[in-house]
mmCIF file of C-alpha atoms in Angstrom:
data_model
loop_
_atom_site.group_PDB
_atom_site.id
_atom_site.type_symbol
_atom_site.label_atom_id
_atom_site.label_comp_id
_atom_site.label_asym_id
_atom_site.label_seq_id
_atom_site.Cartn_x
_atom_site.Cartn_y
_atom_site.Cartn_z
ATOM 1 C CA MET Q 1 -2.577 -37.675 -11.563
ATOM 2 C CA ALA Q 2 0.177 -40.286 -11.262
ATOM 3 C CA ALA Q 3 1.324 -41.243 -7.794
ATOM 4 C CA GLY Q 4 4.305 -39.231 -6.601
ATOM 5 C CA THR Q 5 3.782 -36.437 -9.131
ATOM 6 C CA ILE Q 6 4.353 -32.984 -7.657
ATOM 7 C CA THR Q 7 1.993 -30.240 -8.726
ATOM 8 C CA ILE Q 8 3.802 -26.934 -9.295
ATOM 9 C CA ALA Q 9 1.598 -23.860 -9.447
ATOM 10 C CA PRO Q 10 2.711 -21.371 -12.138
ATOM 11 C CA LEU Q 11 3.748 -17.916 -10.995
ATOM 12 C CA THR Q 12 1.806 -14.832 -12.035
ATOM 13 C CA ASN Q 13 3.490 -12.276 -14.287
ATOM 14 C CA SER Q 14 4.028 -9.921 -11.359
ATOM 15 C CA GLN Q 15 5.651 -12.688 -9.326
ATOM 16 C CA LYS Q 16 7.850 -13.577 -12.291
ATOM 17 C CA LEU Q 17 8.906 -9.950 -12.684
ATOM 18 C CA PHE Q 18 9.808 -9.682 -9.004
ATOM 19 C CA LEU Q 19 11.805 -12.913 -9.263
ATOM 20 C CA GLN Q 20 13.628 -11.743 -12.397
ATOM 21 C CA ARG Q 21 14.627 -8.441 -10.807
ATOM 22 C CA LEU Q 22 15.835 -10.190 -7.664
ATOM 23 C CA LEU Q 23 17.961 -12.480 -9.842
ATOM 24 C CA VAL Q 24 19.445 -9.487 -11.656
ATOM 25 C CA ALA Q 25 20.177 -7.714 -8.356
ATOM 26 C CA HIS Q 26 21.848 -10.898 -6.978
ATOM 27 C CA VAL Q 27 21.219 -9.841 -3.360
ATOM 28 C CA LEU Q 28 18.975 -7.198 -1.797
ATOM 29 C CA THR Q 29 18.581 -5.803 1.687
ATOM 30 C CA ASP Q 30 15.158 -6.246 3.239
ATOM 31 C CA ALA Q 31 14.309 -2.577 2.693
ATOM 32 C CA ASN Q 32 15.258 -2.692 -0.995
ATOM 33 C CA ALA Q 33 13.459 -5.994 -1.551
ATOM 34 C CA LYS Q 34 10.261 -4.611 -0.030
ATOM 35 C CA GLN Q 35 10.609 -1.488 -2.143
ATOM 36 C CA LEU Q 36 10.904 -3.697 -5.237
ATOM 37 C CA TYR Q 37 7.864 -5.715 -4.133
ATOM 38 C CA GLN Q 38 5.791 -2.552 -3.721
ATOM 39 C CA SER Q 39 6.960 -1.165 -7.065
ATOM 40 C CA VAL Q 40 5.987 -4.314 -8.968
ATOM 41 C CA LYS Q 41 2.679 -4.532 -7.140
ATOM 42 C CA GLU Q 42 1.794 -0.946 -8.017
ATOM 43 C CA GLY Q 43 2.797 -1.564 -11.633
ATOM 44 C CA PHE Q 44 0.202 -4.337 -11.889
ATOM 45 C CA ALA Q 45 -2.482 -2.536 -9.878
ATOM 46 C CA ASN Q 46 -4.711 -1.899 -12.903
ATOM 47 C CA VAL Q 47 -4.162 -5.218 -14.669
ATOM 48 C CA THR Q 48 -7.439 -7.058 -15.320
ATOM 49 C CA PRO Q 49 -7.438 -10.813 -14.558
ATOM 50 C CA GLU Q 50 -7.347 -12.925 -17.710
ATOM 51 C CA GLU Q 51 -9.877 -15.569 -18.616
ATOM 52 C CA ASP Q 52 -8.183 -18.949 -18.775
ATOM 53 C CA GLU Q 53 -8.506 -20.553 -22.222
ATOM 54 C CA ASN Q 54 -9.320 -23.882 -20.571
ATOM 55 C CA ASP Q 55 -12.287 -22.233 -18.808
ATOM 56 C CA GLY Q 56 -11.802 -24.069 -15.569
ATOM 57 C CA GLU Q 57 -10.953 -27.453 -17.080
ATOM 58 C CA GLU Q 58 -8.353 -29.563 -15.387
ATOM 59 C CA GLU Q 59 -4.912 -28.962 -16.832
ATOM 60 C CA GLU Q 60 -2.063 -31.429 -17.148
ATOM 61 C CA GLY Q 61 -0.736 -32.255 -13.713
ATOM 62 C CA GLY Q 62 -4.114 -31.679 -12.068
ATOM 63 C CA PHE Q 63 -3.827 -27.900 -11.669
ATOM 64 C CA GLN Q 64 -7.062 -26.000 -12.265
ATOM 65 C CA ARG Q 65 -7.749 -22.266 -12.538
ATOM 66 C CA ASN Q 66 -10.487 -20.099 -13.991
ATOM 67 C CA ASN Q 67 -9.079 -16.566 -13.902
ATOM 68 C CA ILE Q 68 -5.411 -15.593 -13.855
ATOM 69 C CA ASP Q 69 -4.734 -12.476 -11.809
ATOM 70 C CA HIS Q 70 -1.240 -11.552 -12.992
ATOM 71 C CA GLY Q 71 -1.150 -8.692 -10.500
ATOM 72 C CA TYR Q 72 -1.423 -11.061 -7.535
ATOM 73 C CA MET Q 73 1.632 -10.683 -5.266
ATOM 74 C CA GLY Q 74 0.379 -12.579 -2.237
ATOM 75 C CA ASN Q 75 -1.113 -11.100 0.913
ATOM 76 C CA ASN Q 76 2.173 -9.364 1.809
ATOM 77 C CA PHE Q 77 5.886 -9.434 1.079
ATOM 78 C CA GLU Q 78 6.646 -12.559 3.141
ATOM 79 C CA HIS Q 79 3.685 -14.413 1.632
ATOM 80 C CA CYS Q 80 4.955 -13.542 -1.859
ATOM 81 C CA LEU Q 81 8.346 -15.075 -1.071
ATOM 82 C CA GLY Q 82 6.599 -18.209 0.159
ATOM 83 C CA ILE Q 83 4.585 -18.482 -3.073
ATOM 84 C CA ILE Q 84 7.721 -18.101 -5.180
ATOM 85 C CA ASN Q 85 9.604 -20.726 -3.157
ATOM 86 C CA ALA Q 86 6.684 -23.148 -3.478
ATOM 87 C CA SER Q 87 7.327 -23.151 -7.246
ATOM 88 C CA LEU Q 88 11.110 -22.685 -7.338
ATOM 89 C CA VAL Q 89 12.060 -25.453 -4.912
ATOM 90 C CA PRO Q 90 10.387 -28.437 -6.608
ATOM 91 C CA ALA Q 91 11.019 -27.127 -10.126
ATOM 92 C CA PHE Q 92 14.667 -26.032 -9.955
ATOM 93 C CA ASN Q 93 15.900 -26.745 -6.413
ATOM 94 C CA LEU Q 94 16.318 -22.988 -5.995
ATOM 95 C CA GLU Q 95 14.774 -20.728 -3.388
ATOM 96 C CA VAL Q 96 14.736 -17.227 -2.007
ATOM 97 C CA GLY Q 97 17.182 -17.465 0.882
ATOM 98 C CA THR Q 98 17.311 -14.949 3.729
ATOM 99 C CA VAL Q 99 19.833 -14.286 6.494
ATOM 100 C CA SER Q 100 20.258 -11.636 9.197
ATOM 101 C CA LEU Q 101 23.601 -9.825 9.115
ATOM 102 C CA PRO Q 102 25.045 -6.406 9.993
ATOM 103 C CA PRO Q 103 24.068 -3.550 7.645
ATOM 104 C CA PRO Q 104 26.248 -2.763 4.623
ATOM 105 C CA TYR Q 105 29.286 -0.631 5.336
ATOM 106 C CA ASP Q 106 28.579 3.023 4.603
ATOM 107 C CA MET Q 107 31.712 4.479 3.035
ATOM 108 C CA ASP Q 108 30.238 7.980 3.282
ATOM 109 C CA GLU Q 109 30.158 8.009 7.081
ATOM 110 C CA ASP Q 110 32.533 10.516 8.610
ATOM 111 C CA ASP Q 111 35.652 9.244 10.359
ATOM 112 C CA GLN Q 112 34.511 10.345 13.804
ATOM 113 C CA GLN Q 113 31.272 8.373 13.567
ATOM 114 C CA GLN Q 114 33.145 5.300 12.361
ATOM 115 C CA GLN Q 115 35.596 5.549 15.249
ATOM 116 C CA GLN Q 116 32.710 5.730 17.723
ATOM 117 C CA GLN Q 117 31.114 2.663 16.182
ATOM 118 C CA MET Q 118 34.378 0.737 16.267
ATOM 119 C CA SER Q 119 34.904 1.464 19.962
ATOM 120 C CA SER Q 120 31.348 0.644 20.978
ATOM 121 C CA SER Q 121 29.553 -1.788 18.678
ATOM 122 C CA GLN Q 122 32.077 -3.396 16.372
ATOM 123 C CA SER Q 123 34.443 -6.301 16.457
ATOM 124 C CA PRO Q 124 38.113 -5.865 15.494
ATOM 125 C CA GLY Q 125 37.084 -6.687 11.923
ATOM 126 C CA GLY Q 126 34.890 -3.634 11.750
ATOM 127 C CA ARG Q 127 31.480 -5.349 11.429
ATOM 128 C CA LYS Q 128 28.637 -3.945 13.528
ATOM 129 C CA ARG Q 129 27.148 -6.328 16.033
ATOM 130 C CA ALA Q 130 24.160 -4.691 17.633
ATOM 131 C CA HIS Q 131 21.957 -4.019 14.620
ATOM 132 C CA LEU Q 132 21.100 -6.741 12.101
ATOM 133 C CA ILE Q 133 19.097 -6.531 8.902
ATOM 134 C CA LYS Q 134 17.821 -9.142 6.454
ATOM 135 C CA TYR Q 135 19.362 -9.946 3.086
ATOM 136 C CA HIS Q 136 17.552 -11.853 0.318
ATOM 137 C CA ALA Q 137 18.991 -13.777 -2.637
ATOM 138 C CA ILE Q 138 18.097 -16.624 -5.003
ATOM 139 C CA VAL Q 139 20.299 -19.539 -3.990
ATOM 140 C CA ASN Q 140 21.039 -23.134 -4.890
ATOM 141 C CA ARG Q 141 19.590 -25.382 -2.177
ATOM 142 C CA SER Q 142 22.000 -28.228 -2.940
ATOM 143 C CA ASN Q 143 24.992 -26.571 -1.234
ATOM 144 C CA ASP Q 144 26.980 -29.693 -2.095
ATOM 145 C CA GLY Q 145 30.527 -29.937 -3.411
ATOM 146 C CA ASN Q 146 29.417 -29.525 -6.998
ATOM 147 C CA ALA Q 147 27.341 -26.434 -6.191
ATOM 148 C CA GLN Q 148 30.228 -24.901 -4.245
ATOM 149 C CA MET Q 149 32.618 -25.655 -7.087
ATOM 150 C CA HIS Q 150 30.443 -23.668 -9.467
ATOM 151 C CA ALA Q 151 29.495 -20.842 -7.146
ATOM 152 C CA PHE Q 152 31.393 -18.397 -9.339
ATOM 153 C CA PRO Q 153 29.293 -17.928 -12.520
ATOM 154 C CA LEU Q 154 30.873 -19.669 -15.506
ATOM 155 C CA SER Q 155 29.508 -16.975 -17.804
ATOM 156 C CA ARG Q 156 31.769 -14.427 -16.110
ATOM 157 C CA GLY Q 157 34.666 -16.568 -14.990
ATOM 158 C CA GLY Q 158 36.356 -19.916 -15.302
ATOM 159 C CA PRO Q 159 38.091 -22.539 -13.159
ATOM 160 C CA HIS Q 160 40.934 -20.188 -12.216
ATOM 161 C CA GLU Q 161 38.501 -17.521 -10.999
ATOM 162 C CA MET Q 162 36.636 -20.187 -9.012
ATOM 163 C CA ALA Q 163 39.861 -21.280 -7.322
ATOM 164 C CA TYR Q 164 40.694 -17.644 -6.611
ATOM 165 C CA PHE Q 165 37.261 -17.096 -5.034
ATOM 166 C CA ARG Q 166 37.632 -20.105 -2.751
ATOM 167 C CA MET Q 167 41.101 -18.982 -1.673
ATOM 168 C CA ALA Q 168 39.823 -15.458 -0.970
ATOM 169 C CA LEU Q 169 37.042 -16.796 1.275
ATOM 170 C CA GLU Q 170 39.456 -19.093 3.110
ATOM 171 C CA LYS Q 171 41.936 -16.272 3.740
ATOM 172 C CA ILE Q 172 39.224 -13.908 4.992
ATOM 173 C CA VAL Q 173 37.875 -16.580 7.341
ATOM 174 C CA GLU Q 174 41.420 -17.309 8.539
ATOM 175 C CA ARG Q 175 41.894 -13.616 9.350
ATOM 176 C CA GLY Q 176 38.520 -13.579 11.113
ATOM 177 C CA VAL Q 177 39.417 -16.573 13.293
ATOM 178 C CA GLU Q 178 42.619 -14.788 14.339
ATOM 179 C CA LEU Q 179 40.603 -11.749 15.412
ATOM 180 C CA LEU Q 180 38.146 -13.900 17.349
ATOM 181 C CA GLU Q 181 41.040 -15.555 19.181
ATOM 182 C CA GLU Q 182 42.431 -12.110 19.985
ATOM 183 C CA GLU Q 183 39.059 -11.108 21.418
ATOM 184 C CA SER Q 184 39.000 -14.242 23.528
ATOM 185 C CA ASN Q 185 42.521 -13.661 24.861
ATOM 186 C CA ASN Q 186 41.630 -10.069 25.794
ATOM 187 C CA ASN Q 187 38.412 -11.184 27.509
ATOM 188 C CA ALA Q 188 36.511 -8.993 25.072
ATOM 189 C CA ASP Q 189 32.863 -9.449 24.250
ATOM 190 C CA GLY Q 190 32.954 -11.985 21.410
ATOM 191 C CA ASN Q 191 29.230 -12.052 20.745
ATOM 192 C CA GLY Q 192 28.492 -11.226 17.155
ATOM 193 C CA VAL Q 193 27.308 -12.512 13.812
ATOM 194 C CA GLY Q 194 29.313 -13.007 10.650
ATOM 195 C CA CYS Q 195 33.025 -13.138 9.965
ATOM 196 C CA PRO Q 196 35.078 -10.247 11.410
ATOM 197 C CA GLY Q 197 37.956 -10.935 9.024
ATOM 198 C CA SER Q 198 38.783 -8.766 6.031
ATOM 199 C CA LEU Q 199 41.483 -8.314 3.414
ATOM 200 C CA SER Q 200 42.536 -5.145 1.664
ATOM 201 C CA ARG Q 201 42.031 -4.797 -2.058
ATOM 202 C CA MET Q 202 45.790 -5.060 -2.557
ATOM 203 C CA GLU Q 203 45.969 -8.243 -0.484
ATOM 204 C CA LEU Q 204 43.154 -9.786 -2.505
ATOM 205 C CA ILE Q 205 44.756 -8.892 -5.830
ATOM 206 C CA ASN Q 206 48.088 -10.333 -4.671
ATOM 207 C CA LEU Q 207 46.413 -13.617 -3.691
ATOM 208 C CA ARG Q 208 46.742 -14.662 -7.328
ATOM 209 C CA THR Q 209 50.476 -15.203 -6.701
ATOM 210 C CA GLU Q 210 49.694 -17.814 -4.010
ATOM 211 C CA MET Q 211 47.655 -20.042 -6.305
ATOM 212 C CA ASP Q 212 49.401 -23.282 -7.202
ATOM 213 C CA GLY Q 213 48.922 -26.384 -9.285
ATOM 214 C CA ASN Q 214 46.950 -25.888 -12.470
ATOM 215 C CA HIS Q 215 46.039 -22.361 -11.329
ATOM 216 C CA ARG Q 216 49.586 -21.097 -10.896
ATOM 217 C CA ASP Q 217 50.300 -17.854 -12.817
ATOM 218 C CA LYS Q 218 46.998 -18.127 -14.693
ATOM 219 C CA LEU Q 219 45.418 -14.843 -13.603
ATOM 220 C CA THR Q 220 46.763 -11.447 -14.558
ATOM 221 C CA ILE Q 221 46.280 -8.381 -12.398
ATOM 222 C CA ARG Q 222 43.488 -7.195 -14.685
ATOM 223 C CA GLN Q 223 41.738 -10.585 -14.629
ATOM 224 C CA THR Q 224 41.961 -10.621 -10.837
ATOM 225 C CA GLU Q 225 40.514 -7.123 -10.624
ATOM 226 C CA CYS Q 226 37.619 -8.163 -12.886
ATOM 227 C CA ALA Q 227 36.975 -11.242 -10.742
ATOM 228 C CA LEU Q 228 36.966 -9.100 -7.602
ATOM 229 C CA GLU Q 229 34.470 -6.698 -9.198
ATOM 230 C CA VAL Q 230 32.127 -9.592 -10.030
ATOM 231 C CA LEU Q 231 32.418 -11.079 -6.539
ATOM 232 C CA GLU Q 232 31.470 -7.746 -4.985
ATOM 233 C CA GLU Q 233 28.712 -7.001 -7.495
ATOM 234 C CA GLU Q 234 27.038 -10.360 -6.928
ATOM 235 C CA GLY Q 235 27.280 -10.232 -3.129
ATOM 236 C CA TRP Q 236 29.849 -12.995 -2.587
ATOM 237 C CA LEU Q 237 32.224 -10.438 -1.071
ATOM 238 C CA ALA Q 238 31.267 -7.119 0.531
ATOM 239 C CA ARG Q 239 33.119 -3.937 1.376
ATOM 240 C CA VAL Q 240 33.593 -3.563 5.117
ATOM 241 C CA ALA Q 241 34.974 -0.918 7.430
ATOM 242 C CA PRO Q 242 38.775 -0.838 7.517
ATOM 243 C CA PRO Q 243 39.987 -2.916 10.466
ATOM 244 C CA ALA Q 244 41.421 -1.225 13.511
ATOM 245 C CA GLU Q 245 45.018 -1.357 14.672
ATOM 246 C CA ASP Q 246 46.661 -0.280 17.920
ATOM 247 C CA ASP Q 247 48.780 2.857 18.001
ATOM 248 C CA SER Q 248 52.428 1.843 17.867
ATOM 249 C CA ASP Q 249 54.185 1.266 21.159
ATOM 250 C CA ASP Q 250 56.896 3.673 20.102
ATOM 251 C CA ASP Q 251 54.351 6.475 19.849
ATOM 252 C CA ASP Q 252 52.840 5.539 23.199
ATOM 253 C CA ASP Q 253 56.235 5.508 24.893
ATOM 254 C CA LYS Q 254 57.118 8.940 23.585
ATOM 255 C CA THR Q 255 57.116 11.556 26.365
ATOM 256 C CA GLU Q 256 55.681 14.999 26.335
ATOM 257 C CA ASP Q 257 59.195 16.193 27.211
ATOM 258 C CA GLU Q 258 60.395 14.855 23.863
ATOM 259 C CA ASP Q 259 57.597 16.735 22.126
ATOM 260 C CA ASP Q 260 58.666 19.936 23.868
ATOM 261 C CA ASP Q 261 62.291 19.364 22.868
ATOM 262 C CA ASP Q 262 61.214 19.640 19.264
ATOM 263 C CA GLU Q 263 59.588 22.992 20.031
ATOM 264 C CA GLU Q 264 62.494 24.486 21.963
ATOM 265 C CA GLY Q 265 64.335 27.443 20.566
ATOM 266 C CA PRO Q 266 65.856 30.788 21.500
ATOM 267 C CA GLY Q 267 63.774 32.553 24.116
ATOM 268 C CA ARG Q 268 61.419 29.563 24.610
ATOM 269 C CA PRO Q 269 61.681 27.975 28.057
ATOM 270 C CA ARG Q 270 61.474 24.225 28.336
ATOM 271 C CA ARG Q 271 58.265 22.910 29.888
ATOM 272 C CA LYS Q 272 58.180 19.531 31.562
ATOM 273 C CA ARG Q 273 55.097 17.354 31.538
ATOM 274 C CA LYS Q 274 54.213 13.950 32.780
ATOM 275 C CA LYS Q 275 54.970 10.964 30.639
ATOM 276 C CA ARG Q 276 51.984 9.345 28.960
ATOM 277 C CA PRO Q 277 51.302 5.765 30.044
ATOM 278 C CA SER Q 278 52.595 3.109 27.712
ATOM 279 C CA SER Q 279 50.158 0.823 25.912
ATOM 280 C CA ARG Q 280 52.181 -2.081 27.286
ATOM 281 C CA ASN Q 281 50.836 -1.277 30.742
ATOM 282 C CA SER Q 282 47.309 -0.438 29.663
ATOM 283 C CA THR Q 283 44.324 -2.736 29.853
ATOM 284 C CA PRO Q 284 42.773 -4.291 26.730
ATOM 285 C CA SER Q 285 39.765 -2.022 27.076
ATOM 286 C CA SER Q 286 41.801 1.156 27.366
ATOM 287 C CA ARG Q 287 43.942 0.125 24.422
ATOM 288 C CA GLY Q 288 40.805 -0.605 22.473
ATOM 289 C CA ASN Q 289 39.719 3.014 22.922
ATOM 290 C CA ARG Q 290 42.886 4.152 21.146
ATOM 291 C CA ARG Q 291 42.483 1.893 18.137
ATOM 292 C CA LYS Q 292 42.761 3.710 14.852
ATOM 293 C CA SER Q 293 41.381 2.741 11.485
ATOM 294 C CA LEU Q 294 43.553 1.557 8.635
ATOM 295 C CA LYS Q 295 43.049 3.297 5.318
ATOM 296 C CA GLY Q 296 42.020 1.742 2.026
ATOM 297 C CA THR Q 297 39.328 -0.537 0.639
ATOM 298 C CA PHE Q 298 38.691 -3.759 2.542
ATOM 299 C CA TYR Q 299 36.496 -6.741 1.734
ATOM 300 C CA GLY Q 300 34.793 -9.310 3.934
ATOM 301 C CA VAL Q 301 32.463 -12.247 3.411
ATOM 302 C CA GLY Q 302 29.361 -11.083 1.555
ATOM 303 C CA PRO Q 303 25.760 -11.968 2.433
ATOM 304 C CA ARG Q 304 25.334 -14.270 -0.558
ATOM 305 C CA SER Q 305 28.233 -16.429 0.616
ATOM 306 C CA PHE Q 306 26.555 -16.799 4.014
ATOM 307 C CA ILE Q 307 23.242 -17.692 2.362
ATOM 308 C CA GLU Q 308 24.582 -20.225 -0.124
ATOM 309 C CA LEU Q 309 28.003 -21.348 1.108
ATOM 310 C CA GLY Q 310 27.507 -21.698 4.856
ATOM 311 C CA GLU Q 311 28.922 -25.209 4.959
ATOM 312 C CA PHE Q 312 32.021 -24.113 3.038
ATOM 313 C CA LEU Q 313 32.625 -21.221 5.456
ATOM 314 C CA GLN Q 314 32.396 -23.503 8.476
ATOM 315 C CA ASN Q 315 34.718 -26.032 6.850
ATOM 316 C CA ALA Q 316 37.153 -23.148 6.322
ATOM 317 C CA GLY Q 317 37.150 -22.575 10.103
ATOM 318 C CA LEU Q 318 34.380 -20.081 10.849
ATOM 319 C CA PRO Q 319 32.746 -21.095 14.172
ATOM 320 C CA GLY Q 320 29.148 -22.241 13.894
ATOM 321 C CA ASP Q 321 27.984 -19.688 16.453
ATOM 322 C CA ARG Q 322 29.114 -16.907 14.101
ATOM 323 C CA MET Q 323 26.851 -18.094 11.305
ATOM 324 C CA PRO Q 324 23.843 -15.829 10.726
ATOM 325 C CA GLN Q 325 20.281 -16.884 11.357
ATOM 326 C CA SER Q 326 18.594 -18.305 8.265
ATOM 327 C CA ILE Q 327 14.938 -17.442 7.686
ATOM 328 C CA LEU Q 328 12.643 -19.813 5.775
ATOM 329 C CA HIS Q 329 9.827 -18.693 3.476
ATOM 330 C CA GLY Q 330 7.012 -21.150 2.913
ATOM 331 C CA LEU Q 331 3.260 -21.354 2.578
#
């Protein structure tokens, strides 16, 4: 074997199938990835190891094997990811990347439960802080300018969609930084992971009008909607809980007497009640308890962007201490 030559062990058919399905899924939660691992493993449970045609002779590159067990998926899930990375990294400069982030937003949760979460365990951007789960995706290890430029798949978009994607990330991060500064000014607990910023679907669609240069007026509404669908499907953007907003000061300043005036009529005596305290005089914490959720569909930074475009996000202004923990898989 020539000096400096790297030996790359081939993957078994079961490992290849797991890798292919992970690529198709784009990004999977830890629970779904382990479910996929178990499903593939069970599918190959009765596969008999093949006899290698070379019968144990040394193959090109110095790799030697007698029997090929195509059902081999490593000792466990983590070991399987390490085996796959051992082949992907030297061969294609790709790897299975993993980060810990808040769970996906559950749009089916009832409003009361969401309000409780927002007042107890969420940042103003609506992302949960206390509970983190792992996300897995196949990513480009280069993470250089060229890789970032082509983060949006050319097969499903072009240069205008790429520019739109970068602008969307920058605007979401900008909104997140504003919320973090608000937390700091209110002496709120700023500990958390990820970007608390989000934009509504309408805001994201209208971003196309802010593109300039060669990208000015190049995307129609329909093209922008298609790009947004791809970005969500592939995990670059993710739906998040609608952000919270304070009740208006006008509503807070309204007195109970004014409410009763509306109810007055013949034969109904006027009842006087105490005036409710204004939000202007309330503390940040008490105001936070009266935050209400905006309606509509909102998007934040997706797990795949954190896995593959961490440097871009930080260059856009996201503080380093908000970046999620990256988990390595090796042998």
